[in-house]
């Protein structure tokens, strides 16, 4: 029988011949004796010799030994240096990687879903305040403005949307399909009485407020489900394009319900271009049919099963949301957004109304918004591309102060608004202010 292997004795300083033999020893033997390892005078980022014969595992072992001989602070810096280059390389690769066909189809689907949401929002926040302004006081208009509140308060019932669903239908489709059906039904029902109510708005102000509050509530609930669906529709590296899809879809729907509808609803515009005047009832019927059509399309779209698709209670979702809200950075972000919008509220709500009151025609305002629309789409795409990476709030921070300055300029334009007819240079100034505000917003 072969004799058992005797334990290796500690040797003295190795000779040149022993050193050459140690180079061919396996990694375990190298790691057991620090004296047999020659530490090269280099930092972890220094390129290794091309004559090194160890494989990647052996090199990692030597790196660990070298790091262990450093001080604590030096070791942290060295470890960061070892991995920073790899992370930067992965980030560059992710940016250069072309978008897959699956992500492109997902973006189209998201744009269409957000487009449907933009229909009632454009009517409630844009067109109807203009149409009602001629017949109602500002206090009555304030009552109608309550219809926009559900969209701002959707966080309160978002845990219900996330936790209650039919597994056979899908977590997101369980809410998107019924919400769109209800939106289409309300719009079709309103279309038969809309023109009558618009002729006597003071008598139907509460009915109009209740109807459009319901529409905005349903659209806000659908928005919660669509936002959640975007997390599984898009790949991780293209998730910033979810906000781009929302910008394009919502702005397009808002444009159609605001600018396009106001233009075709104007008798002067219809007479000038020889087209029939579009009534509110006709437009509501069109929006209702579109909602039904998109709902049928969604029925045939398969929803991927989420990796975390487990049964969770409503209470646990609220508790998780509360835990997140208690985080210091989240609280800071909430406070910033709570006060940041104060500077723009008066401008967003009243600037256009005051300009129309001082003589800006509805068709002129529609033209301003129409010119501004492509820039809104481009700025949304640019913001989504700029937000990719580890600093997604950077575009918002850089654009805040220019937006604040443009809001002050808009106030001065209202104050010094000329008497009709409006000069061409002033109309161009309105367009420039609207376009630059779109980029800043």
Tab-separated table of C-alpha atoms in Angstrom:
chain	number	residue	atom	x	y	z
A	1	UNK	CA	0.000	0.000	0.000
A	2	UNK	CA	1.219	3.507	-0.663
A	3	UNK	CA	2.305	5.317	2.465
A	4	UNK	CA	0.103	8.241	3.587
A	5	UNK	CA	1.231	11.650	2.487
A	6	UNK	CA	3.404	13.308	5.131
A	7	UNK	CA	2.481	16.837	6.195
A	8	UNK	CA	4.403	19.531	4.357
A	9	UNK	CA	7.136	21.128	6.455
A	10	UNK	CA	7.644	24.864	6.581
A	11	UNK	CA	10.548	25.656	4.322
A	12	UNK	CA	13.010	28.441	4.402
A	13	UNK	CA	13.359	31.104	1.741
A	14	UNK	CA	12.778	29.428	-1.596
A	15	UNK	CA	15.502	29.204	-4.140
A	16	UNK	CA	15.079	30.348	-7.703
A	17	UNK	CA	14.366	26.787	-8.735
A	18	UNK	CA	11.727	26.404	-6.038
A	19	UNK	CA	10.133	29.657	-7.114
A	20	UNK	CA	9.749	28.454	-10.662
A	21	UNK	CA	8.223	25.225	-9.376
A	22	UNK	CA	5.738	27.094	-7.145
A	23	UNK	CA	4.381	28.944	-10.147
A	24	UNK	CA	3.043	25.641	-11.458
A	25	UNK	CA	1.514	24.586	-8.144
A	26	UNK	CA	-2.281	24.515	-7.793
A	27	UNK	CA	-4.089	27.510	-6.227
A	28	UNK	CA	-4.684	25.719	-2.884
A	29	UNK	CA	-0.947	25.244	-2.398
A	30	UNK	CA	-0.293	28.857	-3.325
A	31	UNK	CA	-2.907	30.163	-0.890
A	32	UNK	CA	-1.575	28.082	2.049
A	33	UNK	CA	1.737	29.864	2.212
A	34	UNK	CA	1.928	33.622	1.861
A	35	UNK	CA	5.685	33.386	1.637
A	36	UNK	CA	5.380	31.547	-1.671
A	37	UNK	CA	3.342	34.388	-3.224
A	38	UNK	CA	5.137	37.269	-4.789
A	39	UNK	CA	3.009	40.421	-4.425
A	40	UNK	CA	3.425	42.579	-7.469
A	41	UNK	CA	3.732	46.326	-6.769
A	42	UNK	CA	0.450	47.300	-8.417
A	43	UNK	CA	-2.998	48.504	-7.536
A	44	UNK	CA	-6.095	46.420	-8.364
A	45	UNK	CA	-6.623	48.467	-11.531
A	46	UNK	CA	-3.092	47.883	-12.871
A	47	UNK	CA	-3.173	45.535	-15.889
A	48	UNK	CA	-1.870	42.059	-15.177
A	49	UNK	CA	1.106	40.640	-17.040
A	50	UNK	CA	0.321	38.874	-20.249
A	51	UNK	CA	2.784	36.170	-19.247
A	52	UNK	CA	0.680	35.156	-16.228
A	53	UNK	CA	-0.305	31.492	-16.531
A	54	UNK	CA	-3.075	31.299	-13.916
A	55	UNK	CA	-6.676	31.095	-14.970
A	56	UNK	CA	-9.390	33.569	-13.848
A	57	UNK	CA	-10.036	31.656	-10.598
A	58	UNK	CA	-6.334	31.798	-9.656
A	59	UNK	CA	-6.191	35.517	-10.396
A	60	UNK	CA	-9.206	36.147	-8.173
A	61	UNK	CA	-7.482	34.265	-5.348
A	62	UNK	CA	-4.397	36.460	-5.662
A	63	UNK	CA	-6.582	39.588	-5.734
A	64	UNK	CA	-8.224	38.513	-2.488
A	65	UNK	CA	-4.821	37.979	-0.863
A	66	UNK	CA	-3.620	41.377	-2.029
A	67	UNK	CA	-6.762	43.079	-0.726
A	68	UNK	CA	-6.404	41.331	2.633
A	69	UNK	CA	-2.980	42.955	3.124
A	70	UNK	CA	-4.427	46.464	2.772
A	71	UNK	CA	-5.900	48.641	5.482
A	72	UNK	CA	-9.696	48.739	5.885
A	73	UNK	CA	-10.171	52.062	4.052
A	74	UNK	CA	-7.717	51.095	1.338
A	75	UNK	CA	-9.478	47.762	0.854
A	76	UNK	CA	-12.864	49.448	0.367
A	77	UNK	CA	-11.395	51.793	-2.229
A	78	UNK	CA	-9.664	48.896	-3.989
A	79	UNK	CA	-12.852	46.807	-4.057
A	80	UNK	CA	-14.764	49.768	-5.469
A	81	UNK	CA	-12.071	50.185	-8.091
A	82	UNK	CA	-12.337	46.539	-9.090
A	83	UNK	CA	-16.070	46.732	-9.793
A	84	UNK	CA	-16.635	50.330	-10.948
A	85	UNK	CA	-15.202	49.621	-14.355
A	86	UNK	CA	-17.446	46.602	-14.859
A	87	UNK	CA	-20.576	48.538	-13.820
A	88	UNK	CA	-19.722	51.419	-16.151
A	89	UNK	CA	-19.176	48.946	-18.977
A	90	UNK	CA	-22.566	47.307	-18.287
A	91	UNK	CA	-24.265	50.729	-18.271
A	92	UNK	CA	-22.716	51.621	-21.633
A	93	UNK	CA	-23.740	48.263	-23.062
A	94	UNK	CA	-27.320	48.695	-21.798
A	95	UNK	CA	-27.600	52.116	-23.411
A	96	UNK	CA	-26.264	50.916	-26.754
A	97	UNK	CA	-28.390	47.764	-26.801
A	98	UNK	CA	-31.207	48.106	-29.387
A	99	UNK	CA	-34.782	47.930	-28.154
A	100	UNK	CA	-36.409	44.542	-28.626
A	101	UNK	CA	-39.580	43.979	-30.649
A	102	UNK	CA	-41.391	42.948	-27.474
A	103	UNK	CA	-40.609	46.283	-25.821
A	104	UNK	CA	-41.691	48.206	-28.923
A	105	UNK	CA	-45.064	46.445	-28.930
A	106	UNK	CA	-45.387	47.081	-25.204
A	107	UNK	CA	-44.771	50.804	-25.710
A	108	UNK	CA	-47.482	50.953	-28.399
A	109	UNK	CA	-49.924	49.213	-26.051
A	110	UNK	CA	-49.109	51.599	-23.206
A	111	UNK	CA	-49.526	54.649	-25.439
A	112	UNK	CA	-52.984	53.470	-26.533
A	113	UNK	CA	-54.073	52.809	-22.941
A	114	UNK	CA	-52.865	56.223	-21.798
A	115	UNK	CA	-54.559	57.769	-24.837
A	116	UNK	CA	-57.944	56.503	-23.611
A	117	UNK	CA	-57.255	58.103	-20.232
A	118	UNK	CA	-56.541	61.422	-21.896
A	119	UNK	CA	-60.040	61.710	-23.401
A	120	UNK	CA	-61.996	62.418	-20.173
A	121	UNK	CA	-59.091	64.344	-18.642
A	122	UNK	CA	-58.904	66.702	-21.611
A	123	UNK	CA	-62.630	67.383	-21.382
A	124	UNK	CA	-62.737	67.822	-17.601
A	125	UNK	CA	-59.568	69.902	-17.265
A	126	UNK	CA	-59.492	71.694	-20.608
A	127	UNK	CA	-62.459	72.026	-22.940
A	128	UNK	CA	-65.431	72.197	-20.583
A	129	UNK	CA	-64.036	75.017	-18.397
A	130	UNK	CA	-63.669	77.084	-21.588
A	131	UNK	CA	-67.148	76.238	-22.818
A	132	UNK	CA	-68.706	76.854	-19.401
A	133	UNK	CA	-66.803	80.090	-18.777
A	134	UNK	CA	-69.237	82.093	-20.902
A	135	UNK	CA	-72.251	80.974	-18.837
A	136	UNK	CA	-70.943	80.404	-15.296
A	137	UNK	CA	-69.190	82.434	-12.628
A	138	UNK	CA	-65.763	81.534	-11.302
A	139	UNK	CA	-67.342	80.127	-8.133
A	140	UNK	CA	-69.483	77.781	-10.235
A	141	UNK	CA	-66.427	76.839	-12.279
A	142	UNK	CA	-64.683	76.029	-8.999
A	143	UNK	CA	-67.443	73.504	-8.278
A	144	UNK	CA	-66.831	71.825	-11.616
A	145	UNK	CA	-63.065	71.810	-10.972
A	146	UNK	CA	-63.698	69.307	-8.161
A	147	UNK	CA	-64.021	66.679	-10.883
A	148	UNK	CA	-60.233	66.664	-11.310
A	149	UNK	CA	-59.469	65.750	-7.680
A	150	UNK	CA	-59.710	61.937	-7.995
A	151	UNK	CA	-56.708	61.876	-10.306
A	152	UNK	CA	-54.588	63.533	-7.610
A	153	UNK	CA	-55.856	61.240	-4.836
A	154	UNK	CA	-55.518	57.892	-6.615
A	155	UNK	CA	-52.759	56.818	-4.217
A	156	UNK	CA	-55.419	56.283	-1.551
A	157	UNK	CA	-57.040	53.309	-3.310
A	158	UNK	CA	-54.079	52.063	-5.334
A	159	UNK	CA	-53.408	49.186	-2.841
A	160	UNK	CA	-56.891	47.856	-3.573
A	161	UNK	CA	-56.093	47.780	-7.290
A	162	UNK	CA	-52.834	45.936	-6.603
A	163	UNK	CA	-54.266	43.291	-4.280
A	164	UNK	CA	-57.785	42.517	-5.579
A	165	UNK	CA	-58.046	40.819	-8.970
A	166	UNK	CA	-59.186	37.719	-10.824
A	167	UNK	CA	-56.294	35.321	-11.342
A	168	UNK	CA	-57.880	33.888	-14.506
A	169	UNK	CA	-58.068	37.361	-16.083
A	170	UNK	CA	-54.834	38.866	-14.809
A	171	UNK	CA	-53.802	41.295	-12.110
A	172	UNK	CA	-53.947	44.379	-14.382
A	173	UNK	CA	-56.567	43.387	-16.925
A	174	UNK	CA	-59.005	42.697	-14.077
A	175	UNK	CA	-59.173	46.463	-13.583
A	176	UNK	CA	-58.373	47.906	-17.010
A	177	UNK	CA	-61.193	46.122	-18.851
A	178	UNK	CA	-64.088	47.093	-16.526
A	179	UNK	CA	-62.793	50.658	-16.110
A	180	UNK	CA	-62.708	51.205	-19.869
A	181	UNK	CA	-66.154	49.672	-20.296
A	182	UNK	CA	-67.575	52.013	-17.650
A	183	UNK	CA	-65.827	55.045	-19.170
A	184	UNK	CA	-67.241	54.207	-22.597
A	185	UNK	CA	-70.737	53.631	-21.189
A	186	UNK	CA	-70.827	56.953	-19.301
A	187	UNK	CA	-69.589	58.856	-22.346
A	188	UNK	CA	-72.157	57.256	-24.637
A	189	UNK	CA	-74.922	57.984	-22.115
A	190	UNK	CA	-73.816	61.623	-21.759
A	191	UNK	CA	-73.666	62.105	-25.519
A	192	UNK	CA	-77.479	62.037	-25.812
A	193	UNK	CA	-77.983	64.913	-23.324
A	194	UNK	CA	-74.678	66.785	-23.477
A	195	UNK	CA	-75.767	69.558	-25.850
A	196	UNK	CA	-78.919	70.227	-23.839
A	197	UNK	CA	-76.936	70.463	-20.607
A	198	UNK	CA	-74.363	72.788	-22.205
A	199	UNK	CA	-77.125	75.175	-23.292
A	200	UNK	CA	-78.274	75.500	-19.640
A	201	UNK	CA	-75.117	74.771	-17.636
A	202	UNK	CA	-76.271	76.611	-14.507
A	203	UNK	CA	-79.122	74.109	-14.140
A	204	UNK	CA	-76.964	71.033	-14.796
A	205	UNK	CA	-73.710	72.082	-13.135
A	206	UNK	CA	-74.014	69.428	-10.414
A	207	UNK	CA	-74.938	66.721	-12.927
A	208	UNK	CA	-71.950	67.619	-15.101
A	209	UNK	CA	-69.670	67.709	-12.061
A	210	UNK	CA	-70.843	64.289	-10.865
A	211	UNK	CA	-70.550	62.732	-14.332
A	212	UNK	CA	-67.029	63.966	-15.015
A	213	UNK	CA	-65.908	63.221	-11.463
A	214	UNK	CA	-66.906	59.627	-12.152
A	215	UNK	CA	-65.052	59.645	-15.469
A	216	UNK	CA	-61.874	61.014	-13.890
A	217	UNK	CA	-62.182	58.519	-11.015
A	218	UNK	CA	-62.414	55.602	-13.443
A	219	UNK	CA	-59.519	56.947	-15.520
A	220	UNK	CA	-57.385	57.349	-12.386
A	221	UNK	CA	-58.115	53.754	-11.370
A	222	UNK	CA	-57.201	52.573	-14.853
A	223	UNK	CA	-53.992	54.600	-14.640
A	224	UNK	CA	-52.979	52.702	-11.482
A	225	UNK	CA	-53.419	49.382	-13.266
A	226	UNK	CA	-51.620	50.542	-16.419
A	227	UNK	CA	-48.675	51.860	-14.398
A	228	UNK	CA	-48.372	48.473	-12.715
A	229	UNK	CA	-48.668	46.612	-16.006
A	230	UNK	CA	-45.838	48.695	-17.469
A	231	UNK	CA	-43.456	47.156	-14.916
A	232	UNK	CA	-43.924	43.703	-16.463
A	233	UNK	CA	-44.513	44.727	-20.079
A	234	UNK	CA	-41.149	46.483	-20.421
A	235	UNK	CA	-37.713	45.045	-19.783
A	236	UNK	CA	-35.718	46.493	-16.913
A	237	UNK	CA	-33.384	48.611	-19.046
A	238	UNK	CA	-36.344	50.193	-20.891
A	239	UNK	CA	-38.538	50.941	-17.863
A	240	UNK	CA	-37.877	54.721	-18.149
A	241	UNK	CA	-39.855	54.607	-21.417
A	242	UNK	CA	-42.990	53.910	-19.372
A	243	UNK	CA	-43.106	57.586	-18.416
A	244	UNK	CA	-42.433	58.492	-22.044
A	245	UNK	CA	-45.394	56.359	-23.131
A	246	UNK	CA	-47.548	58.059	-20.522
A	247	UNK	CA	-46.478	61.500	-21.720
A	248	UNK	CA	-47.188	60.694	-25.365
A	249	UNK	CA	-50.491	58.905	-24.733
A	250	UNK	CA	-51.959	61.315	-22.195
A	251	UNK	CA	-50.874	64.399	-24.129
A	252	UNK	CA	-52.329	63.019	-27.359
A	253	UNK	CA	-55.669	62.209	-25.727
A	254	UNK	CA	-55.648	65.540	-23.934
A	255	UNK	CA	-54.870	67.325	-27.209
A	256	UNK	CA	-57.773	65.651	-28.995
A	257	UNK	CA	-60.232	66.504	-26.211
A	258	UNK	CA	-58.894	70.005	-25.729
A	259	UNK	CA	-57.325	71.566	-28.804
A	260	UNK	CA	-58.876	69.534	-31.607
A	261	UNK	CA	-62.324	69.525	-30.058
A	262	UNK	CA	-62.281	73.263	-29.270
A	263	UNK	CA	-61.209	74.036	-32.826
A	264	UNK	CA	-63.885	71.904	-34.494
A	265	UNK	CA	-66.481	73.055	-31.964
A	266	UNK	CA	-65.914	76.692	-32.936
A	267	UNK	CA	-68.447	78.034	-35.436
A	268	UNK	CA	-65.857	80.436	-36.855
A	269	UNK	CA	-63.394	77.587	-37.476
A	270	UNK	CA	-66.088	75.437	-39.108
A	271	UNK	CA	-67.203	78.295	-41.380
A	272	UNK	CA	-63.623	79.197	-42.315
A	273	UNK	CA	-62.615	75.677	-43.336
A	274	UNK	CA	-65.990	74.478	-44.583
A	275	UNK	CA	-66.303	71.552	-42.162
A	276	UNK	CA	-69.323	70.620	-40.032
A	277	UNK	CA	-69.243	71.845	-36.447
A	278	UNK	CA	-68.392	69.121	-33.931
A	279	UNK	CA	-70.741	69.104	-30.943
A	280	UNK	CA	-69.917	67.873	-27.461
A	281	UNK	CA	-72.419	65.041	-27.846
A	282	UNK	CA	-70.797	63.848	-31.062
A	283	UNK	CA	-67.329	63.918	-29.547
A	284	UNK	CA	-68.455	62.030	-26.431
A	285	UNK	CA	-69.976	59.359	-28.660
A	286	UNK	CA	-66.686	59.056	-30.556
A	287	UNK	CA	-64.707	58.694	-27.292
A	288	UNK	CA	-67.124	56.053	-26.009
A	289	UNK	CA	-66.792	53.969	-29.166
A	290	UNK	CA	-62.995	54.257	-28.988
A	291	UNK	CA	-63.054	53.002	-25.384
A	292	UNK	CA	-65.106	49.991	-26.430
A	293	UNK	CA	-62.768	49.241	-29.344
A	294	UNK	CA	-59.636	49.351	-27.175
A	295	UNK	CA	-61.351	47.145	-24.579
A	296	UNK	CA	-62.011	44.483	-27.218
A	297	UNK	CA	-58.353	44.687	-28.268
A	298	UNK	CA	-57.175	44.272	-24.654
A	299	UNK	CA	-59.298	41.128	-24.295
A	300	UNK	CA	-56.983	39.356	-26.747
A	301	UNK	CA	-53.743	40.607	-25.150
A	302	UNK	CA	-52.093	38.052	-22.887
A	303	UNK	CA	-50.856	39.291	-19.547
A	304	UNK	CA	-47.587	37.756	-18.397
A	305	UNK	CA	-47.567	36.182	-14.965
A	306	UNK	CA	-45.565	38.263	-12.510
A	307	UNK	CA	-42.719	36.662	-10.613
A	308	UNK	CA	-44.193	38.009	-7.376
A	309	UNK	CA	-47.761	37.100	-8.294
A	310	UNK	CA	-48.824	35.948	-4.832
A	311	UNK	CA	-52.002	36.514	-2.881
A	312	UNK	CA	-51.585	39.596	-0.713
A	313	UNK	CA	-54.176	41.226	1.476
A	314	UNK	CA	-55.284	44.826	1.188
A	315	UNK	CA	-54.067	45.489	4.726
A	316	UNK	CA	-50.574	44.215	3.960
A	317	UNK	CA	-50.344	46.476	0.905
A	318	UNK	CA	-51.375	49.509	2.950
A	319	UNK	CA	-48.840	48.544	5.629
A	320	UNK	CA	-46.115	48.212	2.999
A	321	UNK	CA	-47.053	51.582	1.540
A	322	UNK	CA	-46.956	53.130	5.016
A	323	UNK	CA	-43.536	51.586	5.659
A	324	UNK	CA	-42.250	53.101	2.429
A	325	UNK	CA	-43.736	56.494	3.303
A	326	UNK	CA	-41.818	56.453	6.597
A	327	UNK	CA	-38.481	56.277	4.792
A	328	UNK	CA	-36.570	59.527	5.158
A	329	UNK	CA	-35.784	59.968	1.468
A	330	UNK	CA	-39.369	59.210	0.456
A	331	UNK	CA	-40.664	61.785	2.934
A	332	UNK	CA	-38.253	64.345	1.530
A	333	UNK	CA	-39.429	63.604	-1.997
A	334	UNK	CA	-43.088	63.897	-0.955
A	335	UNK	CA	-42.499	67.246	0.723
A	336	UNK	CA	-40.608	68.564	-2.298
A	337	UNK	CA	-43.391	67.624	-4.713
A	338	UNK	CA	-46.057	68.896	-2.309
A	339	UNK	CA	-44.641	72.413	-2.333
A	340	UNK	CA	-43.011	72.420	-5.777
A	341	UNK	CA	-46.368	72.457	-7.593
A	342	UNK	CA	-47.655	75.483	-5.685
A	343	UNK	CA	-45.692	77.825	-7.937
A	344	UNK	CA	-47.413	76.503	-11.075
A	345	UNK	CA	-51.010	75.954	-9.961
A	346	UNK	CA	-52.304	79.430	-10.784
A	347	UNK	CA	-50.533	79.402	-14.141
A	348	UNK	CA	-51.810	75.958	-15.148
A	349	UNK	CA	-55.391	76.681	-14.107
A	350	UNK	CA	-55.988	80.323	-15.016
A	351	UNK	CA	-53.493	81.660	-17.581
A	352	UNK	CA	-55.314	80.339	-20.646
A	353	UNK	CA	-58.699	81.377	-19.257
A	354	UNK	CA	-57.500	84.914	-18.604
A	355	UNK	CA	-55.997	85.197	-22.092
A	356	UNK	CA	-59.287	84.112	-23.664
A	357	UNK	CA	-61.087	86.574	-21.405
A	358	UNK	CA	-58.812	89.386	-22.650
A	359	UNK	CA	-59.431	88.617	-26.306
A	360	UNK	CA	-57.490	85.534	-27.399
A	361	UNK	CA	-59.762	83.504	-29.676
A	362	UNK	CA	-60.488	79.866	-28.943
A	363	UNK	CA	-59.225	78.894	-32.369
A	364	UNK	CA	-56.017	80.874	-31.727
A	365	UNK	CA	-55.540	79.060	-28.438
A	366	UNK	CA	-56.178	75.765	-30.205
A	367	UNK	CA	-53.502	76.677	-32.746
A	368	UNK	CA	-51.012	77.420	-29.949
A	369	UNK	CA	-51.624	74.035	-28.337
A	370	UNK	CA	-51.463	72.311	-31.732
A	371	UNK	CA	-48.059	73.852	-32.460
A	372	UNK	CA	-46.898	72.935	-28.975
A	373	UNK	CA	-48.000	69.299	-29.247
A	374	UNK	CA	-44.980	67.905	-31.211
A	375	UNK	CA	-42.641	69.592	-28.755
A	376	UNK	CA	-44.490	67.952	-25.853
A	377	UNK	CA	-43.982	64.549	-27.465
A	378	UNK	CA	-40.301	65.232	-28.129
A	379	UNK	CA	-39.679	66.578	-24.631
A	380	UNK	CA	-41.354	63.486	-23.139
A	381	UNK	CA	-39.111	61.197	-25.185
A	382	UNK	CA	-36.051	63.276	-24.273
A	383	UNK	CA	-36.906	63.180	-20.559
A	384	UNK	CA	-37.361	59.405	-20.684
A	385	UNK	CA	-33.996	58.956	-22.381
A	386	UNK	CA	-32.295	61.389	-20.009
A	387	UNK	CA	-33.770	59.643	-16.962
A	388	UNK	CA	-32.038	56.343	-17.738
A	389	UNK	CA	-29.301	55.614	-15.240
A	390	UNK	CA	-28.772	56.150	-11.549
A	391	UNK	CA	-30.035	59.788	-11.483
A	392	UNK	CA	-33.608	59.735	-12.835
A	393	UNK	CA	-34.592	63.016	-11.112
A	394	UNK	CA	-31.843	65.005	-12.786
A	395	UNK	CA	-34.063	66.318	-15.657
A	396	UNK	CA	-36.725	67.462	-13.181
A	397	UNK	CA	-34.184	69.300	-11.026
A	398	UNK	CA	-32.573	71.054	-13.986
A	399	UNK	CA	-35.933	72.093	-15.467
A	400	UNK	CA	-37.552	73.406	-12.279
A	401	UNK	CA	-36.005	76.876	-12.216
A	402	UNK	CA	-36.549	77.577	-15.949
A	403	UNK	CA	-40.169	76.486	-15.531
A	404	UNK	CA	-40.545	78.861	-12.587
A	405	UNK	CA	-39.149	81.729	-14.667
A	406	UNK	CA	-41.486	80.903	-17.571
A	407	UNK	CA	-44.439	80.945	-15.173
A	408	UNK	CA	-43.500	84.479	-14.123
A	409	UNK	CA	-43.210	85.489	-17.790
A	410	UNK	CA	-46.693	84.084	-18.464
A	411	UNK	CA	-48.078	86.222	-15.639
A	412	UNK	CA	-46.494	89.319	-17.169
A	413	UNK	CA	-47.958	88.409	-20.570
A	414	UNK	CA	-51.442	88.240	-19.057
A	415	UNK	CA	-50.922	91.565	-17.288
A	416	UNK	CA	-49.721	93.351	-20.442
A	417	UNK	CA	-52.055	91.511	-22.829
A	418	UNK	CA	-52.906	93.879	-25.725
A	419	UNK	CA	-56.393	94.726	-26.876
A	420	UNK	CA	-57.740	92.822	-29.903
A	421	UNK	CA	-56.747	92.386	-32.644
A	422	UNK	CA	-53.632	90.673	-31.358
A	423	UNK	CA	-50.407	91.531	-33.153
A	424	UNK	CA	-48.466	88.761	-34.853
A	425	UNK	CA	-45.377	89.303	-32.705
A	426	UNK	CA	-47.389	88.838	-29.518
A	427	UNK	CA	-48.974	85.636	-30.840
A	428	UNK	CA	-45.489	84.336	-31.676
A	429	UNK	CA	-44.445	85.228	-28.122
A	430	UNK	CA	-47.354	83.148	-26.763
A	431	UNK	CA	-46.246	80.191	-28.904
A	432	UNK	CA	-42.623	80.490	-27.753
A	433	UNK	CA	-43.706	80.655	-24.116
A	434	UNK	CA	-45.914	77.573	-24.532
A	435	UNK	CA	-43.192	75.553	-26.290
A	436	UNK	CA	-40.467	76.393	-23.774
A	437	UNK	CA	-42.849	75.647	-20.907
A	438	UNK	CA	-43.484	72.203	-22.418
A	439	UNK	CA	-39.771	71.442	-22.394
A	440	UNK	CA	-39.439	72.646	-18.804
A	441	UNK	CA	-42.516	70.760	-17.591
